Amino acid sequence: MPVDTHCPYCALQCGLRLSGGVVGPRDFPTNRGGLCQKGWTAAALLDSPGRLTRPLVRAGGELRPASWDEALGVVAARIGDVQARHGRDAVGVFGGGGLTNEKAYLLGKFARVALGTSTIDYNGRFCMSSAAAAGTRAFGLDRGLPFPVSDLDDAGAVLLAGANPAETMPPFTQHLSGAELVVVDPRRTPTAEAATLHLAPVPGTDLALALGILHAVVADGHLDKEYVAERTTGFDEAWRVAAAWWPERAERVTGVAAADQRRAAALLAEAGGAYVLTARGTEQHASGTDTVSAWINLALALGLPGRAGSGFGCLTGQGNGQGGREHGQKADQLPGYRRIDDPAARAHVAGVWGVDPASLPGPGPSAVELLDSLGAATRALLVFGSNPVVSAPRSAHVARRLAALDLLVVADVVYSETARLADVVLPVTQWAEEDGTLTNLEGRILLRRKALDPPPGVRTDLGVLAGLAGLLGQPAGRFPSDAATVFDELRAASAGGPADYSGVTYGRLAAGEALHWPVRHTAHAGTPRLFLDSFAHPDGLAKFVAVDHRGPDEPPDAEFPLRVTTGRVLAHYQSGAQTRLVAELVAAVPEAFVEVHPDTAARAGLADGDLARVDSRRGSVVARVRAVGSLPLDVLFLPFHFPGAGRANLVTNPALDPVSRMPEFKVCAGRLSTVEAE
Ligand code: SF4
């Protein structure tokens, strides 16, 4: 029986049909029948030999098969022991942006109620946090795209800042085919190749580039004065900074010609419907929040956000990157996108959970800080749907911290690099084996229906959490394991919040209704376009934020003269834990590589195909040279999907954005050598 469902990978959540274990395309508004290589091969995950099918418990230094009763009993007993000796916050939880809304919700509730810990965060901190923080301060609310993807079909121009959808989400590019494209990326990616205008800033200087283009908008007469006066505040303060960034000055910092900055301003202003979209390339910086604010300032000056036919948004990465940050697995949030330090939100959610609001912990450490505390303040960690050994910055340090724990528990589909370090490994269901909802990059809630039974011995994450909660003394029924029941509870917990799902039901989703949050009651059609009448600040206005360029945390120097940046390839997804199990994807890109200009490679004694070493102050990566003539001479590019010595995050910089706590994945100082060199 064919089942209409969605791809297990990225936030475009392409519609697909699963029939007899084979994936086929399906018409859905985000992909219109298109699928990328990852989607086409997604069924290979279902019967992969790399799949976990039995709980494992470490004994005598080895992980050995165990029953579920034994594995959960060990986890519960050792959690109790750690909390008795070190306090409730000594047990931490680390979630993931690929978890369904139901899992993200129950994980947050499990941490706050069953464990009573404030120590919970998730890998979305590495993904969307800068864009979310900047969107919230500008508009009063963050939703990746505050409009349906299909609105882009009519765009006259689109500026993509740090986005490479031609490789990361190929079916998305069909929505851009009618627009003049301005692509901001240090690399000449396939997306940049297709652009009307490619702006290639020095890595870590995007903010200066946005200021230069904003200056050109104002100086060349493109400022939408009426919109700025009627719908925004703070322009004068933002302009006081941008006034000093005439394009010639921005050119000296960014390397982008002043004439190209002016052309970008004109293309956006004269397009008759323009959009500014950001993604990780411009967001994953120690100044990521301010950088996104600079792009939002540009969009506001042009009068784009909150109007039909134009806008600002960011392209969410992980499959449930949007929903994953709305329902409580984030250190500072409760379900419904509510702040955990808001007394009214605490009272509402505690009421739904049947607990005393005073018993709910407050905000905890962010992801990098949490991982840094392992073995010290945090003595035990439960990881659900994440692989920080590969995906976290300074990953050798993270692996050492994980090894210093009294207890590491990993619930995952596959035997990830993090699972290999665990004391207890819990095998859980994956996309086609369970019911659940996800929220895609445009804030549309999707139902992913169970299409086939999981292998024997595998449980749902919800069942694992419910079982553990019972062993930890929670009353029967407080932690349901059925997805529909959990979703109904999520609806109640989110009611009245910014991300209000109270009007969403499995029945409405199964009937194909396009429900974009907020959906405030069951007769409400949802909100495909936000901000058309007013923004979400109390005064209804959008806010310019005065931000200035401050450059990368770790600029190149004599010892480490090159700029190392990281990113993705078409064939792999995130830490690669899933896609590295799919033969076709491995054949496409089998191993780590480093893109480098051929002249830079030659100076290091290297040529295309050689094994090279990339060093930073934190470690070394070994990867095969790909000589790319279009790359700037001082830039190295590493994809971050690979384990072992090819782990890009062995070299990345954990310096954090002060607002979002996003690490600076996208630029650090490095050097290139042969593998033999000392
Ligand atoms: Fe679509 Fe993303 Fe899946 Fe590719 S990985 S098929 S773009 S949802």
XYZ file of C-alpha atoms and ligand atoms in Angstrom:
686
model
C 0.000 0.000 0.000
C 1.681 3.274 -1.076
C 2.011 5.887 1.662
C 2.360 9.595 0.929
C 4.987 10.965 3.258
C 7.982 13.297 3.421
C 11.730 13.010 3.023
C 13.663 12.209 6.233
C 16.307 14.847 5.646
C 16.200 18.628 5.163
C 13.707 21.358 6.002
C 12.241 21.523 2.501
C 10.475 18.297 3.557
C 9.839 17.254 -0.024
C 6.721 15.173 -0.510
C 7.457 11.613 -1.575
C 5.594 8.339 -1.935
C 6.867 5.166 -0.298
C 5.629 2.022 -1.964
C 6.988 -1.456 -1.373
C 10.129 -0.026 0.163
C 10.768 2.184 -2.873
C 10.733 6.005 -2.899
C 8.928 7.835 -5.647
C 8.253 11.543 -6.186
C 5.028 13.254 -5.225
C 3.617 16.645 -5.987
C 3.932 18.893 -2.940
C 4.180 22.683 -2.953
C 7.813 22.827 -1.805
C 9.213 20.270 -4.277
C 6.562 19.897 -7.031
C 7.661 16.363 -7.747
C 11.366 17.082 -7.459
C 13.659 15.140 -5.146
C 17.392 15.326 -4.651
C 19.754 12.387 -4.582
C 19.267 12.014 -0.827
C 15.484 11.838 -1.101
C 15.561 9.330 -3.960
C 17.750 6.986 -1.912
C 16.047 7.493 1.463
C 14.522 3.994 1.506
C 18.015 2.520 1.797
C 18.065 3.717 5.408
C 15.160 1.463 6.309
C 16.967 -1.846 5.915
C 20.527 -0.616 6.258
C 22.922 -3.090 7.868
C 24.244 -0.108 9.823
C 20.938 0.107 11.623
C 20.755 -0.350 15.394
C 18.296 -3.098 16.336
C 19.197 -4.009 19.924
C 19.926 -2.016 23.073
C 23.582 -2.073 24.018
C 25.057 -1.696 27.504
C 28.762 -1.208 28.176
C 30.315 -3.837 30.432
C 34.011 -4.497 30.867
C 34.721 -1.677 28.437
C 32.659 -3.256 25.626
C 29.167 -2.501 24.372
C 27.188 -5.727 24.454
C 23.540 -6.538 23.587
C 21.031 -6.187 26.403
C 17.284 -6.406 26.897
C 15.209 -3.247 27.012
C 14.430 -3.885 30.681
C 18.108 -4.122 31.508
C 19.116 -1.096 29.416
C 16.402 1.222 30.745
C 16.985 -0.092 34.275
C 20.679 0.782 34.036
C 19.874 4.274 32.728
C 17.294 5.016 35.428
C 19.485 3.697 38.243
C 22.550 5.640 37.144
C 20.557 8.842 36.616
C 19.261 8.468 40.161
C 22.782 7.922 41.433
C 24.220 10.945 39.594
C 21.406 13.233 40.752
C 21.725 12.015 44.347
C 25.440 12.795 44.350
C 25.602 15.925 42.185
C 22.124 17.449 42.030
C 19.397 17.481 39.406
C 21.193 19.731 36.908
C 24.066 17.234 36.735
C 22.001 15.194 34.272
C 21.793 16.836 30.864
C 19.788 16.223 27.691
C 20.944 16.945 24.144
C 18.290 16.878 21.419
C 18.185 17.335 17.676
C 16.532 19.360 14.930
C 15.523 16.184 13.108
C 13.269 14.977 15.916
C 9.533 15.242 15.273
C 7.548 17.921 17.091
C 6.183 15.230 19.407
C 9.677 14.017 20.318
C 11.063 17.531 20.814
C 8.087 18.362 23.021
C 8.274 15.206 25.139
C 12.055 15.524 25.467
C 11.670 19.044 26.893
C 8.954 17.883 29.267
C 11.031 14.860 30.283
C 13.997 17.108 31.151
C 11.976 19.687 33.080
C 9.563 17.310 34.839
C 11.000 13.770 35.049
C 14.624 14.843 35.499
C 13.939 18.311 36.951
C 17.037 19.586 35.164
C 17.674 22.899 33.472
C 20.467 21.264 31.450
C 18.896 20.740 28.044
C 19.735 22.113 24.633
C 19.948 20.756 21.106
C 21.918 20.790 17.904
C 19.695 23.487 16.390
C 21.927 25.833 18.371
C 24.505 25.023 15.671
C 22.002 25.656 12.897
C 19.306 28.285 13.229
C 20.002 30.169 16.432
C 21.498 33.352 14.959
C 18.703 33.748 12.425
C 16.099 33.038 15.107
C 17.590 35.623 17.483
C 17.851 38.302 14.780
C 14.351 37.597 13.476
C 12.920 37.851 16.960
C 14.558 41.173 17.699
C 13.575 42.683 14.343
C 10.056 41.340 13.927
C 9.117 40.202 17.453
C 8.780 36.629 16.160
C 10.924 34.148 14.283
C 9.544 31.871 11.598
C 12.165 30.843 9.009
C 10.093 31.899 6.003
C 7.125 34.021 7.090
C 5.531 33.254 3.714
C 4.977 30.104 1.627
C 7.876 28.979 -0.548
C 5.626 29.311 -3.591
C 5.536 33.115 -3.108
C 9.095 33.144 -4.422
C 7.851 32.009 -7.830
C 6.878 35.597 -8.625
C 9.987 37.270 -7.221
C 11.783 39.753 -9.431
C 15.026 39.426 -7.493
C 16.304 37.293 -4.631
C 19.446 37.908 -2.601
C 20.764 34.676 -1.069
C 23.256 35.369 1.719
C 25.309 32.288 2.595
C 22.883 29.877 0.952
C 23.694 27.194 -1.593
C 20.322 25.559 -2.312
C 21.506 24.126 -5.645
C 23.414 21.617 -3.499
C 21.653 21.652 -0.128
C 18.024 21.557 -1.320
C 17.955 21.356 -5.127
C 14.157 21.188 -5.644
C 13.904 24.595 -3.938
C 15.725 26.272 -6.820
C 12.711 25.861 -9.123
C 11.077 28.628 -7.077
C 13.915 30.993 -7.984
C 13.939 30.407 -11.717
C 12.145 33.641 -12.621
C 14.237 35.935 -10.431
C 17.469 37.846 -10.812
C 19.707 36.111 -8.274
C 22.287 37.882 -6.142
C 24.366 35.251 -4.339
C 26.660 36.123 -1.438
C 29.201 33.337 -0.933
C 33.002 33.218 -0.769
C 32.876 30.127 -3.000
C 31.640 29.965 -6.565
C 29.046 27.318 -5.757
C 26.569 25.924 -8.302
C 24.081 28.446 -6.877
C 26.538 31.306 -7.436
C 27.268 29.980 -10.905
C 23.603 30.431 -11.820
C 23.356 33.937 -10.356
C 22.974 37.258 -12.109
C 25.495 38.641 -9.648
C 27.890 36.703 -7.419
C 29.336 38.661 -4.507
C 32.255 36.776 -2.919
C 33.181 38.418 0.382
C 36.237 37.441 2.377
C 34.928 34.842 4.885
C 33.779 36.587 8.052
C 33.036 39.961 6.422
C 29.387 39.502 5.400
C 28.236 42.103 7.903
C 30.427 44.768 6.297
C 29.047 43.779 2.892
C 25.454 44.157 4.087
C 26.350 47.580 5.477
C 27.913 48.591 2.152
C 24.810 47.538 0.198
C 22.564 49.339 2.704
C 24.694 52.442 2.220
C 24.231 52.124 -1.547
C 20.453 51.726 -1.123
C 20.260 55.028 0.737
C 22.886 56.945 -1.242
C 21.478 55.874 -4.620
C 17.911 56.848 -3.763
C 16.408 53.385 -3.216
C 15.292 53.895 0.405
C 11.556 53.214 0.834
C 10.958 56.255 3.046
C 7.230 55.768 3.408
C 7.591 52.154 4.572
C 10.431 53.044 6.928
C 8.343 55.826 8.480
C 5.114 53.852 8.780
C 6.251 50.326 9.619
C 9.626 50.519 11.349
C 11.604 52.110 14.165
C 15.325 52.569 14.675
C 16.350 53.543 11.150
C 18.311 56.623 12.236
C 20.504 54.632 14.647
C 21.139 51.894 12.070
C 21.922 54.476 9.418
C 24.405 56.258 11.674
C 26.518 53.071 11.453
C 25.857 52.315 7.788
C 26.567 55.917 6.757
C 30.243 55.244 7.475
C 30.231 52.133 5.282
C 30.292 53.679 1.837
C 30.764 50.852 -0.682
C 34.397 51.727 -1.360
C 35.186 51.222 2.338
C 33.192 47.970 2.372
C 35.168 46.887 -0.709
C 38.451 47.281 1.183
C 37.176 44.955 3.947
C 35.135 42.444 1.939
C 36.881 42.385 -1.417
C 33.524 42.911 -3.165
C 33.706 45.704 -5.748
C 31.787 48.851 -4.802
C 30.140 48.800 -8.213
C 28.797 45.308 -7.527
C 27.411 46.418 -4.172
C 25.576 49.263 -5.931
C 24.346 46.868 -8.602
C 22.990 44.520 -5.928
C 21.137 47.436 -4.321
C 19.658 48.452 -7.668
C 18.664 44.902 -8.628
C 16.750 44.470 -5.382
C 15.174 47.930 -5.496
C 14.075 47.818 -9.109
C 12.957 44.190 -9.288
C 9.289 44.707 -8.623
C 9.154 42.190 -5.780
C 12.378 41.227 -4.035
C 13.368 38.876 -1.232
C 16.413 38.686 1.026
C 17.103 35.157 2.325
C 19.870 34.057 4.662
C 21.319 30.662 5.546
C 24.173 29.127 7.533
C 26.999 30.674 5.520
C 26.193 34.116 6.850
C 24.732 32.998 10.199
C 27.364 30.638 11.659
C 29.651 33.335 12.971
C 30.541 34.776 16.352
C 28.767 37.883 15.012
C 26.014 35.829 13.329
C 23.058 37.512 14.994
C 24.324 40.976 14.092
C 25.088 39.803 10.567
C 21.515 38.605 10.067
C 20.317 41.892 11.588
C 22.352 43.717 8.935
C 20.598 41.755 6.169
C 17.230 42.448 7.820
C 18.099 46.176 7.973
C 18.754 46.032 4.230
C 15.399 44.348 3.613
C 13.606 46.895 5.805
C 15.263 49.835 4.026
C 13.927 48.426 0.753
C 10.463 47.987 2.282
C 10.340 44.216 1.736
C 9.191 42.421 4.947
C 5.508 42.158 5.788
C 4.298 42.909 2.281
C 2.720 40.544 -0.212
C 5.133 39.796 -3.042
C 8.358 40.589 -1.181
C 10.017 39.684 2.093
C 12.824 38.552 4.319
C 13.401 35.016 5.548
C 15.981 32.406 6.379
C 16.281 28.941 4.903
C 16.014 26.402 7.713
C 18.441 23.486 7.447
C 17.447 20.452 9.490
C 14.284 18.502 8.719
C 12.443 19.815 11.758
C 14.731 22.748 12.445
C 11.670 24.997 12.700
C 9.420 22.830 14.888
C 12.411 21.580 16.840
C 13.040 25.060 18.207
C 9.424 25.725 19.146
C 8.475 23.006 21.596
C 10.870 23.020 24.494
C 14.138 21.199 23.792
C 15.931 24.556 23.627
C 17.644 25.741 26.814
C 15.534 28.878 27.162
C 12.140 27.813 25.835
C 8.878 26.144 26.695
C 6.374 24.757 24.152
C 4.655 27.189 21.809
C 7.874 29.181 21.370
C 7.450 30.615 24.858
C 10.302 31.908 26.997
C 11.039 29.725 30.011
C 11.609 32.795 32.182
C 8.137 34.223 31.426
C 5.942 33.645 34.522
C 2.735 33.443 32.468
C 4.270 30.868 30.123
C 5.518 28.794 33.063
C 2.082 28.860 34.684
C 0.342 27.839 31.445
C 2.683 24.974 30.586
C 2.889 23.747 34.192
C -0.914 23.631 34.193
C -0.921 21.399 31.106
C 1.749 19.196 32.667
C -0.009 19.016 36.034
C 2.971 20.297 38.019
C 3.737 23.305 40.205
C 5.168 26.173 38.078
C 7.748 26.756 40.809
C 9.083 23.248 40.225
C 10.046 23.993 36.609
C 13.759 24.723 36.190
C 14.907 27.964 34.574
C 17.079 28.424 31.488
C 20.135 26.184 31.183
C 23.450 26.332 29.317
C 23.515 26.554 25.517
C 24.788 23.625 23.436
C 28.508 24.451 23.288
C 28.554 25.449 26.949
C 26.655 22.286 27.858
C 29.132 20.107 25.956
C 31.988 22.005 27.594
C 30.575 21.196 31.045
C 30.551 17.413 30.513
C 32.502 15.549 33.153
C 32.411 18.614 35.406
C 29.063 20.257 36.236
C 27.253 17.805 33.958
C 27.958 14.191 34.943
C 25.430 12.326 32.771
C 24.058 13.071 29.299
C 21.161 11.680 27.289
C 21.529 12.305 23.541
C 18.523 11.957 21.249
C 18.937 12.274 17.477
C 22.272 14.071 17.431
C 25.902 13.235 16.716
C 27.981 15.957 18.417
C 31.249 14.019 18.052
C 31.096 14.988 14.375
C 28.824 18.047 14.370
C 30.099 20.153 17.295
C 32.980 22.599 16.946
C 36.385 21.591 18.356
C 35.100 18.038 18.195
C 38.145 16.250 19.632
C 37.582 18.261 22.801
C 33.884 17.294 22.739
C 34.793 13.602 22.413
C 37.116 13.942 25.426
C 34.356 15.607 27.448
C 31.888 12.847 26.508
C 34.417 10.235 27.623
C 34.697 11.989 31.008
C 31.005 11.484 31.823
C 29.732 9.100 34.494
C 26.955 8.103 32.084
C 26.389 8.681 28.362
C 23.125 7.423 26.864
C 22.494 7.696 23.118
C 19.129 7.003 21.486
C 19.596 6.803 17.722
C 18.662 4.962 14.568
C 22.246 4.274 13.565
C 25.502 3.471 15.315
C 26.812 7.021 15.162
C 30.244 8.194 16.250
C 28.631 9.490 19.467
C 26.816 6.185 20.082
C 30.174 4.397 19.935
C 31.253 6.302 23.063
C 28.053 5.612 24.994
C 27.496 3.515 28.100
C 23.988 2.667 26.919
C 22.730 2.746 23.313
C 18.984 2.683 22.659
C 17.813 1.751 19.122
C 14.853 3.836 17.982
C 12.471 4.084 15.048
C 12.996 6.299 12.014
C 10.903 8.336 9.620
C 8.765 5.724 7.859
C 8.312 3.544 10.944
C 6.426 5.996 13.141
C 3.758 8.685 13.159
C 4.693 12.263 13.855
C 4.598 15.863 12.698
C 7.319 18.160 11.441
C 7.258 21.857 10.669
C 8.981 22.764 7.434
C 10.975 25.857 6.506
C 7.815 27.887 5.811
C 6.190 27.085 9.183
C 3.821 24.538 7.648
C 3.029 21.576 9.868
C 3.247 18.205 8.100
C 2.098 14.757 9.113
C 4.497 11.895 8.506
C 2.536 8.665 8.756
C 3.858 5.287 9.681
C 4.349 3.279 6.502
C 5.899 0.070 7.800
C 6.762 -1.728 11.021
C 10.186 -1.164 12.579
C 12.577 -4.074 13.009
C 11.885 -6.169 16.110
C 13.774 -4.827 19.105
C 13.427 -1.165 18.126
C 11.248 1.286 20.095
C 10.004 4.792 19.408
C 11.771 7.691 21.138
C 8.411 8.494 22.751
C 8.211 4.957 24.130
C 11.757 5.243 25.482
C 10.980 8.535 27.247
C 7.696 7.164 28.633
C 9.440 4.046 29.923
C 12.252 5.999 31.553
C 9.811 8.487 33.098
C 7.959 5.592 34.736
C 11.192 4.138 36.116
C 12.072 7.587 37.476
C 8.820 7.647 39.445
C 6.537 9.693 37.209
C 2.841 8.835 37.544
C 1.248 6.601 34.926
C -0.126 8.575 31.981
C 1.971 11.712 32.483
C 4.319 10.642 29.669
C 2.230 9.125 26.861
C 4.034 7.129 24.193
C 1.449 7.449 21.438
C 2.316 10.215 18.944
C -1.263 11.441 18.470
C -1.769 11.721 22.240
C 1.521 13.581 22.647
C 0.535 15.927 19.814
C -2.786 16.723 21.472
C -0.895 17.618 24.642
C 1.529 19.758 22.605
C -1.469 21.586 21.118
C -2.695 22.457 24.598
C 0.775 23.474 25.790
C 1.318 25.714 22.749
C -2.148 27.333 22.894
C -1.919 31.097 23.062
C 1.832 31.107 22.395
C 3.569 32.588 19.362
C 3.804 29.147 17.723
C 0.234 28.164 18.505
C -0.633 24.680 17.204
C -3.904 24.375 19.107
C -5.990 24.328 15.918
C -3.881 21.670 14.205
C -5.142 18.101 14.311
C -3.863 14.903 12.742
C -7.211 14.756 10.943
C -6.768 18.180 9.331
C -3.203 17.358 8.317
C -4.206 13.967 6.907
C -6.875 15.728 4.842
C -4.107 17.778 3.227
C -4.852 21.154 4.780
C -1.931 23.588 4.456
C -1.596 24.753 8.047
C 1.106 27.300 8.786
C 1.376 28.375 12.424
C -0.110 30.075 14.345
C -3.323 28.038 14.016
C -5.370 29.302 16.932
C -8.458 27.070 16.780
C -9.721 24.136 14.766
C -11.695 26.376 12.403
C -8.694 28.680 11.842
C -7.081 28.326 8.411
C -3.612 29.070 9.781
C -1.245 31.894 8.890
C 0.695 31.343 5.673
C 1.896 34.967 5.652
C 2.992 36.707 8.819
C 3.339 40.452 9.423
C 1.098 41.674 6.573
C -0.783 44.007 8.920
C 1.727 44.442 11.694
C 4.886 42.959 13.113
C 4.836 41.046 16.387
C 6.353 43.716 18.636
C 3.826 45.410 20.938
C 3.878 48.574 18.783
C 3.366 46.532 15.610
C 6.539 47.923 14.053
C 9.675 46.193 12.795
C 12.944 47.270 14.368
C 16.157 48.263 12.648
C 19.051 47.204 14.879
C 22.238 49.280 14.755
C 25.031 46.771 14.097
C 28.631 47.221 13.050
C 31.251 44.977 11.486
C 33.741 43.406 13.884
C 35.344 40.657 11.790
C 36.060 37.032 12.611
C 37.044 35.921 16.095
C 40.255 34.390 14.756
C 41.720 36.297 11.798
C 44.584 34.740 9.832
C 48.140 35.479 10.968
C 51.692 34.435 10.143
C 51.288 31.030 11.808
C 47.857 30.226 10.357
C 47.628 32.357 7.201
C 44.557 30.812 5.536
C 40.809 31.129 6.158
C 39.074 27.786 6.722
C 35.357 27.607 6.016
C 32.959 24.655 6.160
C 29.748 23.541 4.472
C 27.751 20.783 2.849
C 27.723 18.714 -0.333
C 24.724 17.444 -2.283
C 25.192 13.773 -1.419
C 25.397 14.057 2.362
C 23.364 15.430 5.228
C 24.609 16.989 8.478
C 27.060 14.716 10.356
C 26.596 12.080 7.641
C 25.543 9.438 10.170
C 22.639 8.466 7.908
C 23.889 9.300 4.415
C 27.233 7.574 4.960
C 25.191 4.330 5.174
C 23.682 4.772 1.683
C 25.883 3.152 -0.970
C 24.872 5.502 -3.784
C 25.632 8.571 -1.686
C 28.948 7.166 -0.506
C 29.863 6.412 -4.110
C 29.078 10.037 -5.019
C 31.280 11.525 -2.282
C 33.163 8.795 -0.430
C 35.533 10.747 1.795
C 36.544 14.062 3.265
C 38.117 16.579 0.905
C 39.524 20.063 1.077
C 38.832 22.549 -1.685
C 41.847 24.756 -2.319
C 43.059 27.012 -5.112
C 45.612 25.084 -7.230
C 48.288 27.756 -6.644
C 47.814 27.539 -2.873
C 47.982 23.762 -3.081
C 51.168 23.944 -5.142
C 52.793 26.295 -2.629
C 52.143 23.631 0.016
C 53.640 20.932 -2.222
C 50.221 19.484 -3.043
C 48.231 18.706 -6.176
C 44.696 17.617 -6.936
C 44.012 14.192 -5.378
C 46.819 14.310 -2.807
C 46.116 13.795 0.874
C 46.573 17.078 2.720
C 46.595 18.224 6.310
C 44.640 21.263 7.453
C 45.724 22.606 10.833
C 44.180 25.156 13.160
C 44.918 26.004 16.780
C 42.505 23.262 17.829
C 43.563 20.307 15.730
C 44.200 18.820 12.301
C 42.075 17.372 9.522
C 43.370 14.977 6.881
C 41.491 15.283 3.585
C 42.004 14.819 -0.126
C 42.829 17.919 -2.179
C 40.259 19.177 -4.644
C 41.880 21.920 -6.655
C 39.290 24.605 -7.438
C 40.459 27.518 -9.545
C 37.541 29.768 -8.604
C 38.322 29.664 -4.873
C 40.142 32.673 -3.387
C 43.835 32.014 -2.838
C 43.577 32.227 0.944
C 40.402 30.148 1.483
C 40.103 26.434 2.297
C 36.709 24.714 2.232
C 35.948 21.559 4.223
C 32.614 19.665 4.099
C 31.570 18.642 7.610
C 29.906 15.254 6.999
C 32.856 12.964 7.597
C 34.187 11.139 10.688
C 37.640 10.249 11.939
C 40.637 12.228 10.716
C 38.447 13.905 8.087
C 36.205 15.616 10.646
C 36.052 19.289 9.648
C 35.059 20.201 13.183
C 38.441 19.110 14.506
C 39.631 22.549 13.412
C 36.584 24.828 13.803
C 36.417 27.628 16.341
C 33.955 27.313 19.270
C 33.882 31.108 19.797
C 30.229 31.984 20.458
C 27.882 34.683 19.257
C 26.997 36.680 22.387
C 23.260 36.665 21.639
C 22.475 33.328 19.984
C 25.415 31.279 21.408
C 26.066 30.066 17.853
C 29.660 28.880 17.332
C 31.819 30.295 14.555
C 31.762 27.322 12.186
C 32.233 29.384 9.077
C 35.677 30.857 9.524
C 38.856 30.180 11.454
C 42.563 30.605 10.809
C 44.322 27.584 9.346
C 47.241 26.314 7.325
C 47.730 23.666 4.662
C 50.521 21.128 4.390
C 51.339 17.659 3.203
C 50.392 14.925 5.655
C 54.072 14.214 6.316
C 54.867 17.800 7.355
C 55.410 18.559 11.029
Fe 14.064 17.368 -0.612
Fe 15.842 18.043 1.246
Fe 15.046 15.523 1.004
Fe 16.604 16.557 -0.853
S 17.138 16.239 1.306
S 14.760 15.330 -1.218
S 15.862 18.670 -0.908
S 13.783 17.270 1.619
